[in-house]
Amino acid sequence: MKLKSLLLRYYPPGIMLEYEKSGKLKTKSIDLLDLSPSTDVNALVEEIQKAEPLITASRSDQVKLLVQRLQDKLTQHSSHQFYLFKILRAHILPLTNVALNKSGSCFITGSYDRDKIATGSFDKTCKLWSVETGKCYHTFRGHTAEIVCLSFNPQSTVVATGSMDTTAKLWDIQSGEEVFTLTGHSAEIISLSFNTSGSRIITGSFDHTVTVWDAETGRKVYILIGHCAEISSALFNWDCSLILTGSMDKTCMLWDATNGKCVITLTGHDDEILDSCFDYTGKLIATASADGTARVFSAATRKCITKLEGHEGEISKISFNPQGNRLLTGSSDKTARIWDAQTGQCLQVLEGHADEIFSCAFNYNGNIIITGSKDNTCRIWR
């Protein structure tokens, strides 16, 4: 094997190796999930060299430089104050979803008004669009009720759709053909996501269960049974060892992804869990509730680290910034808030929307925020 190049991956922190084997170019990833501003870079690189034969002594200085850049990145934007950069009034009905591309140069908004690049719609179809031209490549037809969630696999070769018809479908992006239909839920599917390797997909349903599927065969691997109300969110952590589920039963549950067993039930909220997430390293868990509060838990100890209090309405969306030290929440009180993920202190309130905020997100670098609201506008904060 011959190492060709080393590439940085900022979030979660890691180094991508491109190497040649038997005349073919291959890649592998070195995860640096424990990297922190206080990490001894020299000692860490020595450990990497011992564990990875592709990293020879001649590459040691280059690896040190990359790790140092990653370390510097972790401390960026820690005290950044966001300001309103622009208001976009392109929609005539409420915005339901917003998302940025990796570079932060463009973003997409979803609204009740029309399909605006894969989009799922109440017209029972999913469409694949060109970012550059706006051209529709494929229209995926087959669901018999509204599509309410979708996700690309990490390789961007397959898109999965979840529907009110109780099924999920996997579609080939190149051919536009259906690959599998995932059947077994007895009520609407409202959440789905792939693991980071793309080998598994999970679906969360109003039937109170989450199902784990083999994305290569469409086979059901196991069903996560334990919640006593509708599922609101379901996702894997970065290393695919854990699954986090949120429910209208006021709890989140943490599951062992290898055997489908419940590890712990996270409690404390007084009302429905509307959203939940891991940070990029999988060390922290955040939950958002209709009780107007959010909580941060340690994935290792399963203990509540801090409680985020200050919103005057339900919190429908929560996400970590890429560095993992800040949380963003969107609420029915018409504001978004930025919080310190360790202390729970509210650092900034983003005000200006005239109605509740349905969706909000950081860009890949964590220095831009977009918020989408029931007031039919999207706001960009920098």
mmCIF file of C-alpha atoms in Angstrom:
data_model
loop_
_atom_site.group_PDB
_atom_site.id
_atom_site.type_symbol
_atom_site.label_atom_id
_atom_site.label_comp_id
_atom_site.label_asym_id
_atom_site.label_seq_id
_atom_site.Cartn_x
_atom_site.Cartn_y
_atom_site.Cartn_z
ATOM 1 C CA MET A 1 0.000 0.000 0.000
ATOM 2 C CA LYS A 2 1.229 3.489 -0.852
ATOM 3 C CA LEU A 3 -0.067 6.645 0.828
ATOM 4 C CA LYS A 4 -1.032 9.285 -1.752
ATOM 5 C CA SER A 5 -2.400 12.173 0.307
ATOM 6 C CA LEU A 6 -3.661 13.358 3.690
ATOM 7 C CA LEU A 7 -6.861 15.410 3.977
ATOM 8 C CA LEU A 8 -8.452 17.236 6.890
ATOM 9 C CA ARG A 9 -11.962 16.558 8.123
ATOM 10 C CA TYR A 10 -12.979 19.291 10.526
ATOM 11 C CA TYR A 11 -16.265 18.019 11.968
ATOM 12 C CA PRO A 12 -16.020 15.622 13.584
ATOM 13 C CA PRO A 13 -12.238 16.091 13.717
ATOM 14 C CA GLY A 14 -10.221 13.571 11.774
ATOM 15 C CA ILE A 15 -7.774 12.901 8.957
ATOM 16 C CA MET A 16 -8.699 11.184 5.695
ATOM 17 C CA LEU A 17 -6.006 8.985 4.126
ATOM 18 C CA GLU A 18 -5.951 8.414 0.368
ATOM 19 C CA TYR A 19 -3.812 5.420 -0.539
ATOM 20 C CA GLU A 20 -3.191 3.095 -3.456
ATOM 21 C CA LYS A 21 -3.695 -0.643 -3.135
ATOM 22 C CA SER A 22 -3.425 -3.062 -6.056
ATOM 23 C CA GLY A 23 -3.594 -0.131 -8.436
ATOM 24 C CA LYS A 24 -6.832 1.198 -6.949
ATOM 25 C CA LEU A 25 -7.284 4.424 -4.976
ATOM 26 C CA LYS A 26 -8.852 3.830 -1.557
ATOM 27 C CA THR A 27 -9.627 5.947 1.496
ATOM 28 C CA LYS A 28 -9.712 5.420 5.246
ATOM 29 C CA SER A 29 -10.466 7.725 8.143
ATOM 30 C CA ILE A 30 -8.594 8.383 11.382
ATOM 31 C CA ASP A 31 -11.100 9.763 13.866
ATOM 32 C CA LEU A 32 -9.784 12.259 16.422
ATOM 33 C CA LEU A 33 -12.912 12.523 18.548
ATOM 34 C CA ASP A 34 -10.929 13.133 21.754
ATOM 35 C CA LEU A 35 -8.968 16.059 20.313
ATOM 36 C CA SER A 36 -9.264 19.183 22.467
ATOM 37 C CA PRO A 37 -7.470 22.545 22.755
ATOM 38 C CA SER A 38 -5.282 21.065 25.512
ATOM 39 C CA THR A 39 -4.260 17.873 23.661
ATOM 40 C CA ASP A 40 -0.486 17.252 23.341
ATOM 41 C CA VAL A 41 -0.123 17.157 19.551
ATOM 42 C CA ASN A 42 3.289 15.457 19.540
ATOM 43 C CA ALA A 43 2.091 12.637 21.792
ATOM 44 C CA LEU A 44 -1.087 12.206 19.761
ATOM 45 C CA VAL A 45 0.823 11.942 16.465
ATOM 46 C CA GLU A 46 3.116 9.319 18.007
ATOM 47 C CA GLU A 47 0.038 7.265 18.926
ATOM 48 C CA ILE A 48 -1.346 7.661 15.394
ATOM 49 C CA GLN A 49 1.941 6.457 13.881
ATOM 50 C CA LYS A 50 1.986 3.370 16.100
ATOM 51 C CA ALA A 51 -1.578 2.447 15.136
ATOM 52 C CA GLU A 52 -1.480 3.312 11.419
ATOM 53 C CA PRO A 53 1.297 1.798 9.194
ATOM 54 C CA LEU A 54 0.488 4.232 6.378
ATOM 55 C CA ILE A 55 1.702 7.133 8.532
ATOM 56 C CA THR A 56 5.469 6.774 8.209
ATOM 57 C CA ALA A 57 8.168 8.903 9.881
ATOM 58 C CA SER A 58 8.499 11.015 6.727
ATOM 59 C CA ARG A 59 4.842 12.040 7.094
ATOM 60 C CA SER A 60 5.062 12.907 10.777
ATOM 61 C CA ASP A 61 5.558 16.684 10.368
ATOM 62 C CA GLN A 62 2.666 16.874 7.918
ATOM 63 C CA VAL A 63 0.360 15.015 10.308
ATOM 64 C CA LYS A 64 1.392 17.316 13.168
ATOM 65 C CA LEU A 65 0.529 20.341 11.045
ATOM 66 C CA LEU A 66 -2.896 18.914 10.184
ATOM 67 C CA VAL A 67 -3.679 18.047 13.797
ATOM 68 C CA GLN A 68 -2.610 21.534 14.886
ATOM 69 C CA ARG A 69 -4.971 23.055 12.317
ATOM 70 C CA LEU A 70 -7.776 20.870 13.635
ATOM 71 C CA GLN A 71 -6.963 21.935 17.182
ATOM 72 C CA ASP A 72 -7.033 25.612 16.194
ATOM 73 C CA LYS A 73 -10.387 25.103 14.481
ATOM 74 C CA LEU A 74 -11.950 23.826 17.704
ATOM 75 C CA THR A 75 -11.433 27.191 19.396
ATOM 76 C CA GLN A 76 -12.786 29.341 16.569
ATOM 77 C CA HIS A 77 -16.067 31.274 16.918
ATOM 78 C CA SER A 78 -16.245 30.551 20.661
ATOM 79 C CA SER A 79 -17.194 34.154 21.494
ATOM 80 C CA HIS A 80 -18.778 35.105 18.177
ATOM 81 C CA GLN A 81 -21.835 37.383 18.357
ATOM 82 C CA PHE A 82 -24.258 36.923 15.473
ATOM 83 C CA TYR A 83 -26.007 39.813 13.748
ATOM 84 C CA LEU A 84 -28.912 39.827 11.291
ATOM 85 C CA PHE A 85 -27.356 39.831 7.832
ATOM 86 C CA LYS A 86 -30.361 39.444 5.571
ATOM 87 C CA ILE A 87 -34.113 38.724 5.497
ATOM 88 C CA LEU A 88 -35.423 36.658 2.574
ATOM 89 C CA ARG A 89 -39.085 36.953 1.679
ATOM 90 C CA ALA A 90 -39.348 34.473 -1.203
ATOM 91 C CA HIS A 91 -42.170 32.334 0.206
ATOM 92 C CA ILE A 92 -45.848 33.111 0.586
ATOM 93 C CA LEU A 93 -46.517 30.495 3.284
ATOM 94 C CA PRO A 94 -44.621 29.357 6.411
ATOM 95 C CA LEU A 95 -41.127 27.870 6.104
ATOM 96 C CA THR A 96 -40.791 24.353 7.474
ATOM 97 C CA ASN A 97 -37.130 23.508 6.856
ATOM 98 C CA VAL A 98 -33.821 25.240 6.196
ATOM 99 C CA ALA A 99 -30.385 23.751 5.441
ATOM 100 C CA LEU A 100 -26.966 25.079 4.386
ATOM 101 C CA ASN A 101 -24.470 23.468 2.065
ATOM 102 C CA LYS A 102 -21.039 22.522 3.437
ATOM 103 C CA SER A 103 -19.243 25.703 2.343
ATOM 104 C CA GLY A 104 -22.043 27.990 3.529
ATOM 105 C CA SER A 105 -22.241 29.608 0.086
ATOM 106 C CA CYS A 106 -25.867 28.637 -0.515
ATOM 107 C CA PHE A 107 -28.812 27.084 1.280
ATOM 108 C CA ILE A 108 -32.254 25.673 0.662
ATOM 109 C CA THR A 109 -35.604 26.516 2.195
ATOM 110 C CA GLY A 110 -38.727 24.390 2.306
ATOM 111 C CA SER A 111 -42.203 25.852 2.598
ATOM 112 C CA TYR A 112 -45.854 24.943 2.491
ATOM 113 C CA ASP A 113 -46.179 27.017 -0.681
ATOM 114 C CA ARG A 114 -44.361 24.749 -3.219
ATOM 115 C CA ASP A 115 -41.367 22.485 -3.883
ATOM 116 C CA LYS A 116 -38.337 24.688 -3.993
ATOM 117 C CA ILE A 117 -31.456 19.092 -3.928
ATOM 118 C CA ALA A 118 -33.959 16.437 -2.929
ATOM 119 C CA THR A 119 -37.391 17.492 -1.768
ATOM 120 C CA GLY A 120 -40.245 15.465 -0.340
ATOM 121 C CA SER A 121 -43.752 16.743 -0.739
ATOM 122 C CA PHE A 122 -47.353 16.410 0.311
ATOM 123 C CA ASP A 123 -48.016 15.491 -3.359
ATOM 124 C CA LYS A 124 -46.586 12.016 -2.447
ATOM 125 C CA THR A 125 -43.449 12.426 -4.595
ATOM 126 C CA CYS A 126 -39.781 13.137 -4.028
ATOM 127 C CA LYS A 127 -37.821 15.212 -6.529
ATOM 128 C CA LEU A 128 -34.064 15.396 -7.100
ATOM 129 C CA TRP A 129 -32.783 18.808 -8.224
ATOM 130 C CA SER A 130 -29.581 20.311 -9.574
ATOM 131 C CA VAL A 131 -28.133 22.903 -7.180
ATOM 132 C CA GLU A 132 -26.508 24.822 -10.046
ATOM 133 C CA THR A 133 -29.381 24.986 -12.525
ATOM 134 C CA GLY A 134 -32.533 24.175 -10.564
ATOM 135 C CA LYS A 135 -33.273 21.415 -13.076
ATOM 136 C CA CYS A 136 -35.274 18.426 -11.832
ATOM 137 C CA TYR A 137 -33.323 15.215 -12.477
ATOM 138 C CA HIS A 138 -35.846 12.689 -11.212
ATOM 139 C CA THR A 139 -39.333 12.504 -9.756
ATOM 140 C CA PHE A 140 -39.631 9.489 -7.477
ATOM 141 C CA ARG A 141 -43.188 8.154 -7.467
ATOM 142 C CA GLY A 142 -44.563 5.265 -5.421
ATOM 143 C CA HIS A 143 -45.724 6.487 -2.026
ATOM 144 C CA THR A 144 -49.492 6.578 -1.501
ATOM 145 C CA ALA A 145 -49.481 9.401 1.053
ATOM 146 C CA GLU A 146 -47.478 12.506 1.938
ATOM 147 C CA ILE A 147 -43.666 12.312 2.223
ATOM 148 C CA VAL A 148 -42.618 13.967 5.478
ATOM 149 C CA CYS A 149 -38.907 13.094 5.850
ATOM 150 C CA LEU A 150 -35.969 12.162 3.648
ATOM 151 C CA SER A 151 -32.224 11.623 3.826
ATOM 152 C CA PHE A 152 -29.278 10.956 1.525
ATOM 153 C CA ASN A 153 -26.896 8.155 2.391
ATOM 154 C CA PRO A 154 -23.317 9.384 3.100
ATOM 155 C CA GLN A 155 -22.160 8.315 -0.368
ATOM 156 C CA SER A 156 -24.985 10.304 -2.027
ATOM 157 C CA THR A 157 -25.913 7.290 -4.138
ATOM 158 C CA VAL A 158 -29.280 6.640 -2.478
ATOM 159 C CA VAL A 159 -32.026 8.839 -1.091
ATOM 160 C CA ALA A 160 -34.495 7.472 1.468
ATOM 161 C CA THR A 161 -38.031 8.810 1.910
ATOM 162 C CA GLY A 162 -40.429 8.332 4.813
ATOM 163 C CA SER A 163 -44.158 8.675 4.340
ATOM 164 C CA MET A 164 -47.510 8.936 6.044
ATOM 165 C CA ASP A 165 -48.354 5.694 4.188
ATOM 166 C CA THR A 166 -46.320 3.842 6.918
ATOM 167 C CA THR A 167 -43.475 2.893 4.554
ATOM 168 C CA ALA A 168 -40.018 4.142 3.705
ATOM 169 C CA LYS A 169 -38.468 3.767 0.277
ATOM 170 C CA LEU A 170 -34.875 3.807 -0.966
ATOM 171 C CA TRP A 171 -34.221 5.273 -4.414
ATOM 172 C CA ASP A 172 -31.209 5.054 -6.727
ATOM 173 C CA ILE A 173 -30.053 8.593 -7.482
ATOM 174 C CA GLN A 174 -28.473 7.768 -10.833
ATOM 175 C CA SER A 175 -31.291 5.708 -12.349
ATOM 176 C CA GLY A 176 -34.227 7.205 -10.470
ATOM 177 C CA GLU A 177 -35.489 3.685 -9.736
ATOM 178 C CA GLU A 178 -36.860 2.364 -6.465
ATOM 179 C CA VAL A 179 -34.350 0.088 -4.704
ATOM 180 C CA PHE A 180 -36.359 -1.150 -1.709
ATOM 181 C CA THR A 181 -39.607 -0.526 0.122
ATOM 182 C CA LEU A 182 -39.254 -0.848 3.899
ATOM 183 C CA THR A 183 -42.512 -2.152 5.338
ATOM 184 C CA GLY A 184 -43.462 -3.100 8.880
ATOM 185 C CA HIS A 185 -44.566 0.043 10.695
ATOM 186 C CA SER A 186 -48.248 0.282 11.556
ATOM 187 C CA ALA A 187 -48.417 4.097 11.525
ATOM 188 C CA GLU A 188 -46.832 7.096 9.833
ATOM 189 C CA ILE A 189 -43.026 7.343 9.514
ATOM 190 C CA ILE A 190 -41.908 10.801 10.569
ATOM 191 C CA SER A 191 -38.142 10.407 11.056
ATOM 192 C CA LEU A 192 -35.373 8.561 9.251
ATOM 193 C CA SER A 193 -31.586 8.703 9.016
ATOM 194 C CA PHE A 194 -28.576 6.689 7.840
ATOM 195 C CA ASN A 195 -25.581 5.793 9.964
ATOM 196 C CA THR A 196 -22.234 7.315 8.946
ATOM 197 C CA SER A 197 -21.172 4.315 6.867
ATOM 198 C CA GLY A 198 -24.502 4.104 5.035
ATOM 199 C CA SER A 199 -24.942 0.424 5.964
ATOM 200 C CA ARG A 200 -27.939 0.976 8.248
ATOM 201 C CA ILE A 201 -31.016 3.189 8.213
ATOM 202 C CA ILE A 202 -33.437 3.850 11.066
ATOM 203 C CA THR A 203 -37.080 4.852 10.833
ATOM 204 C CA GLY A 204 -39.148 6.398 13.617
ATOM 205 C CA SER A 205 -42.916 6.101 13.574
ATOM 206 C CA PHE A 206 -46.126 7.225 15.194
ATOM 207 C CA ASP A 207 -46.573 3.537 16.139
ATOM 208 C CA HIS A 208 -44.166 4.272 19.062
ATOM 209 C CA THR A 209 -41.329 2.160 17.592
ATOM 210 C CA VAL A 210 -38.054 2.658 15.739
ATOM 211 C CA THR A 211 -36.867 0.075 13.222
ATOM 212 C CA VAL A 212 -33.266 -0.524 12.156
ATOM 213 C CA TRP A 213 -32.835 -1.747 8.571
ATOM 214 C CA ASP A 214 -29.965 -3.111 6.509
ATOM 215 C CA ALA A 215 -29.587 -0.495 3.770
ATOM 216 C CA GLU A 216 -27.884 -2.995 1.435
ATOM 217 C CA THR A 217 -30.683 -5.565 1.479
ATOM 218 C CA GLY A 218 -33.744 -3.773 2.828
ATOM 219 C CA ARG A 219 -33.940 -6.402 5.572
ATOM 220 C CA LYS A 220 -35.277 -5.512 9.014
ATOM 221 C CA VAL A 221 -32.446 -5.900 11.563
ATOM 222 C CA TYR A 222 -34.379 -5.197 14.762
ATOM 223 C CA ILE A 223 -37.157 -3.091 16.279
ATOM 224 C CA LEU A 224 -36.547 -0.729 19.181
ATOM 225 C CA ILE A 225 -39.547 -1.086 21.491
ATOM 226 C CA GLY A 226 -39.829 0.929 24.692
ATOM 227 C CA HIS A 227 -41.456 4.291 24.061
ATOM 228 C CA CYS A 228 -45.135 4.632 24.919
ATOM 229 C CA ALA A 229 -46.006 7.464 22.519
ATOM 230 C CA GLU A 230 -45.148 8.736 19.035
ATOM 231 C CA ILE A 231 -41.482 9.021 17.990
ATOM 232 C CA SER A 232 -40.255 12.536 17.173
ATOM 233 C CA SER A 233 -36.592 11.869 16.280
ATOM 234 C CA ALA A 234 -34.207 8.966 15.700
ATOM 235 C CA LEU A 235 -30.513 9.068 14.806
ATOM 236 C CA PHE A 236 -27.126 7.344 15.156
ATOM 237 C CA ASN A 237 -24.069 8.821 16.834
ATOM 238 C CA TRP A 238 -20.918 9.316 14.746
ATOM 239 C CA ASP A 239 -19.252 5.954 15.387
ATOM 240 C CA CYS A 240 -22.572 4.117 14.917
ATOM 241 C CA SER A 241 -22.414 2.540 18.391
ATOM 242 C CA LEU A 242 -25.493 4.277 19.797
ATOM 243 C CA ILE A 243 -28.978 5.260 18.649
ATOM 244 C CA LEU A 244 -30.882 8.169 20.184
ATOM 245 C CA THR A 245 -34.678 8.332 20.022
ATOM 246 C CA GLY A 246 -37.002 11.088 21.195
ATOM 247 C CA SER A 247 -40.699 10.666 21.879
ATOM 248 C CA MET A 248 -43.929 12.403 22.725
ATOM 249 C CA ASP A 249 -43.831 10.360 25.961
ATOM 250 C CA LYS A 250 -41.489 13.079 27.385
ATOM 251 C CA THR A 251 -38.394 10.857 27.274
ATOM 252 C CA CYS A 252 -35.393 10.090 25.108
ATOM 253 C CA MET A 253 -33.945 6.604 24.984
ATOM 254 C CA LEU A 254 -30.370 5.577 24.250
ATOM 255 C CA TRP A 255 -29.908 2.214 22.523
ATOM 256 C CA ASP A 256 -26.950 -0.059 21.806
ATOM 257 C CA ALA A 257 -26.784 -0.050 17.999
ATOM 258 C CA THR A 258 -25.148 -3.484 17.865
ATOM 259 C CA ASN A 259 -27.952 -5.410 19.569
ATOM 260 C CA GLY A 260 -30.935 -3.055 19.819
ATOM 261 C CA LYS A 261 -31.006 -3.122 23.622
ATOM 262 C CA CYS A 262 -32.004 -0.007 25.580
ATOM 263 C CA VAL A 263 -29.029 1.437 27.451
ATOM 264 C CA ILE A 264 -30.902 4.091 29.425
ATOM 265 C CA THR A 265 -34.005 6.285 29.391
ATOM 266 C CA LEU A 266 -33.263 10.002 29.691
ATOM 267 C CA THR A 267 -35.933 11.734 31.767
ATOM 268 C CA GLY A 268 -36.609 15.149 33.253
ATOM 269 C CA HIS A 269 -38.797 16.975 30.756
ATOM 270 C CA ASP A 270 -42.390 17.837 31.684
ATOM 271 C CA ASP A 271 -43.783 17.677 28.160
ATOM 272 C CA GLU A 272 -43.211 16.058 24.761
ATOM 273 C CA ILE A 273 -39.695 15.754 23.292
ATOM 274 C CA LEU A 274 -39.822 17.562 19.944
ATOM 275 C CA ASP A 275 -36.187 17.185 18.862
ATOM 276 C CA SER A 276 -32.936 15.574 19.996
ATOM 277 C CA CYS A 277 -29.386 15.292 18.698
ATOM 278 C CA PHE A 278 -25.791 14.213 19.330
ATOM 279 C CA ASP A 279 -22.836 16.560 18.997
ATOM 280 C CA TYR A 280 -20.393 15.679 16.201
ATOM 281 C CA THR A 281 -18.226 13.503 18.446
ATOM 282 C CA GLY A 282 -21.147 11.676 20.032
ATOM 283 C CA LYS A 283 -20.069 12.686 23.543
ATOM 284 C CA LEU A 284 -23.028 14.977 24.230
ATOM 285 C CA ILE A 285 -26.780 14.613 23.763
ATOM 286 C CA ALA A 286 -29.238 17.513 23.575
ATOM 287 C CA THR A 287 -33.014 17.314 23.958
ATOM 288 C CA ALA A 288 -35.671 19.950 23.192
ATOM 289 C CA SER A 289 -39.170 19.880 24.605
ATOM 290 C CA ALA A 290 -42.624 21.375 24.419
ATOM 291 C CA ASP A 291 -42.068 22.365 28.067
ATOM 292 C CA GLY A 292 -39.920 25.269 26.777
ATOM 293 C CA THR A 293 -36.606 23.882 28.029
ATOM 294 C CA ALA A 294 -33.688 21.947 26.588
ATOM 295 C CA ARG A 295 -31.250 19.639 28.370
ATOM 296 C CA VAL A 296 -27.716 18.435 27.739
ATOM 297 C CA PHE A 297 -26.660 14.925 28.768
ATOM 298 C CA SER A 298 -23.315 13.147 28.785
ATOM 299 C CA ALA A 299 -23.420 10.128 26.487
ATOM 300 C CA ALA A 300 -20.820 8.424 28.679
ATOM 301 C CA THR A 301 -22.337 8.926 32.142
ATOM 302 C CA ARG A 302 -25.943 9.385 30.927
ATOM 303 C CA LYS A 303 -26.273 12.209 33.453
ATOM 304 C CA CYS A 304 -27.838 15.615 32.807
ATOM 305 C CA ILE A 305 -25.038 18.187 32.550
ATOM 306 C CA THR A 306 -27.154 21.317 32.262
ATOM 307 C CA LYS A 307 -30.647 22.655 31.638
ATOM 308 C CA LEU A 308 -31.339 25.432 29.114
ATOM 309 C CA GLU A 309 -34.050 27.766 30.383
ATOM 310 C CA GLY A 310 -35.245 31.055 28.913
ATOM 311 C CA HIS A 311 -37.599 30.381 26.011
ATOM 312 C CA GLU A 312 -41.227 31.379 26.553
ATOM 313 C CA GLY A 313 -42.668 28.694 24.289
ATOM 314 C CA GLU A 314 -42.013 25.150 23.087
ATOM 315 C CA ILE A 315 -38.627 24.390 21.509
ATOM 316 C CA SER A 316 -39.100 22.598 18.198
ATOM 317 C CA LYS A 317 -35.487 22.458 16.992
ATOM 318 C CA ILE A 318 -32.070 21.983 18.612
ATOM 319 C CA SER A 319 -28.578 21.470 17.177
ATOM 320 C CA PHE A 320 -24.930 21.706 18.206
ATOM 321 C CA ASN A 321 -22.464 23.887 16.370
ATOM 322 C CA PRO A 322 -19.678 21.889 14.669
ATOM 323 C CA GLN A 323 -17.243 22.601 17.504
ATOM 324 C CA GLY A 324 -19.708 21.138 20.029
ATOM 325 C CA ASN A 325 -19.463 24.019 22.508
ATOM 326 C CA ARG A 326 -22.626 25.874 21.457
ATOM 327 C CA LEU A 327 -26.279 24.921 21.031
ATOM 328 C CA LEU A 328 -28.870 26.564 18.797
ATOM 329 C CA THR A 329 -32.585 26.356 19.614
ATOM 330 C CA GLY A 330 -35.666 27.547 17.726
ATOM 331 C CA SER A 331 -38.942 28.196 19.519
ATOM 332 C CA SER A 332 -42.599 29.092 19.180
ATOM 333 C CA ASP A 333 -41.757 32.286 21.136
ATOM 334 C CA LYS A 334 -40.468 33.678 17.776
ATOM 335 C CA THR A 335 -36.793 33.608 18.845
ATOM 336 C CA ALA A 336 -33.727 31.459 18.345
ATOM 337 C CA ARG A 337 -31.147 31.277 21.108
ATOM 338 C CA ILE A 338 -27.474 30.383 21.335
ATOM 339 C CA TRP A 339 -26.316 28.603 24.487
ATOM 340 C CA ASP A 340 -23.098 27.456 26.109
ATOM 341 C CA ALA A 341 -23.352 23.658 25.872
ATOM 342 C CA GLN A 342 -21.513 23.047 29.138
ATOM 343 C CA THR A 343 -22.967 25.705 31.447
ATOM 344 C CA GLY A 344 -26.427 26.191 29.916
ATOM 345 C CA GLN A 345 -25.931 29.969 29.848
ATOM 346 C CA CYS A 346 -27.867 31.806 27.140
ATOM 347 C CA LEU A 347 -25.241 33.727 25.158
ATOM 348 C CA GLN A 348 -27.453 35.431 22.573
ATOM 349 C CA VAL A 349 -31.119 35.812 21.604
ATOM 350 C CA LEU A 350 -31.841 36.119 17.868
ATOM 351 C CA GLU A 351 -34.976 38.255 17.653
ATOM 352 C CA GLY A 352 -36.971 39.637 14.748
ATOM 353 C CA HIS A 353 -39.257 36.918 13.397
ATOM 354 C CA ALA A 354 -42.953 37.731 13.600
ATOM 355 C CA ASP A 355 -44.072 34.152 14.270
ATOM 356 C CA GLU A 356 -42.764 30.842 15.609
ATOM 357 C CA ILE A 357 -39.495 29.395 14.321
ATOM 358 C CA PHE A 358 -39.863 25.941 12.802
ATOM 359 C CA SER A 359 -36.269 25.310 11.736
ATOM 360 C CA CYS A 360 -32.743 26.614 12.368
ATOM 361 C CA ALA A 361 -29.226 25.465 11.540
ATOM 362 C CA PHE A 362 -25.514 26.280 11.730
ATOM 363 C CA ASN A 363 -23.325 26.076 8.649
ATOM 364 C CA TYR A 364 -20.368 23.650 8.530
ATOM 365 C CA ASN A 365 -17.948 26.169 10.062
ATOM 366 C CA GLY A 366 -20.372 27.334 12.746
ATOM 367 C CA ASN A 367 -20.148 31.039 11.832
ATOM 368 C CA ILE A 368 -23.464 31.392 9.972
ATOM 369 C CA ILE A 369 -26.984 30.597 11.195
ATOM 370 C CA ILE A 370 -30.233 30.431 9.238
ATOM 371 C CA THR A 371 -33.706 30.467 10.763
ATOM 372 C CA GLY A 372 -37.006 29.625 9.059
ATOM 373 C CA SER A 373 -40.317 30.803 10.460
ATOM 374 C CA LYS A 374 -44.070 30.578 10.228
ATOM 375 C CA ASP A 375 -43.894 34.290 9.270
ATOM 376 C CA ASN A 376 -42.941 33.069 5.736
ATOM 377 C CA THR A 377 -39.372 34.451 5.965
ATOM 378 C CA CYS A 378 -35.875 33.092 6.307
ATOM 379 C CA ARG A 379 -33.207 35.081 8.158
ATOM 380 C CA ILE A 380 -29.446 34.790 7.797
ATOM 381 C CA TRP A 381 -27.279 35.622 10.834
ATOM 382 C CA ARG A 382 -23.510 36.121 10.656
#
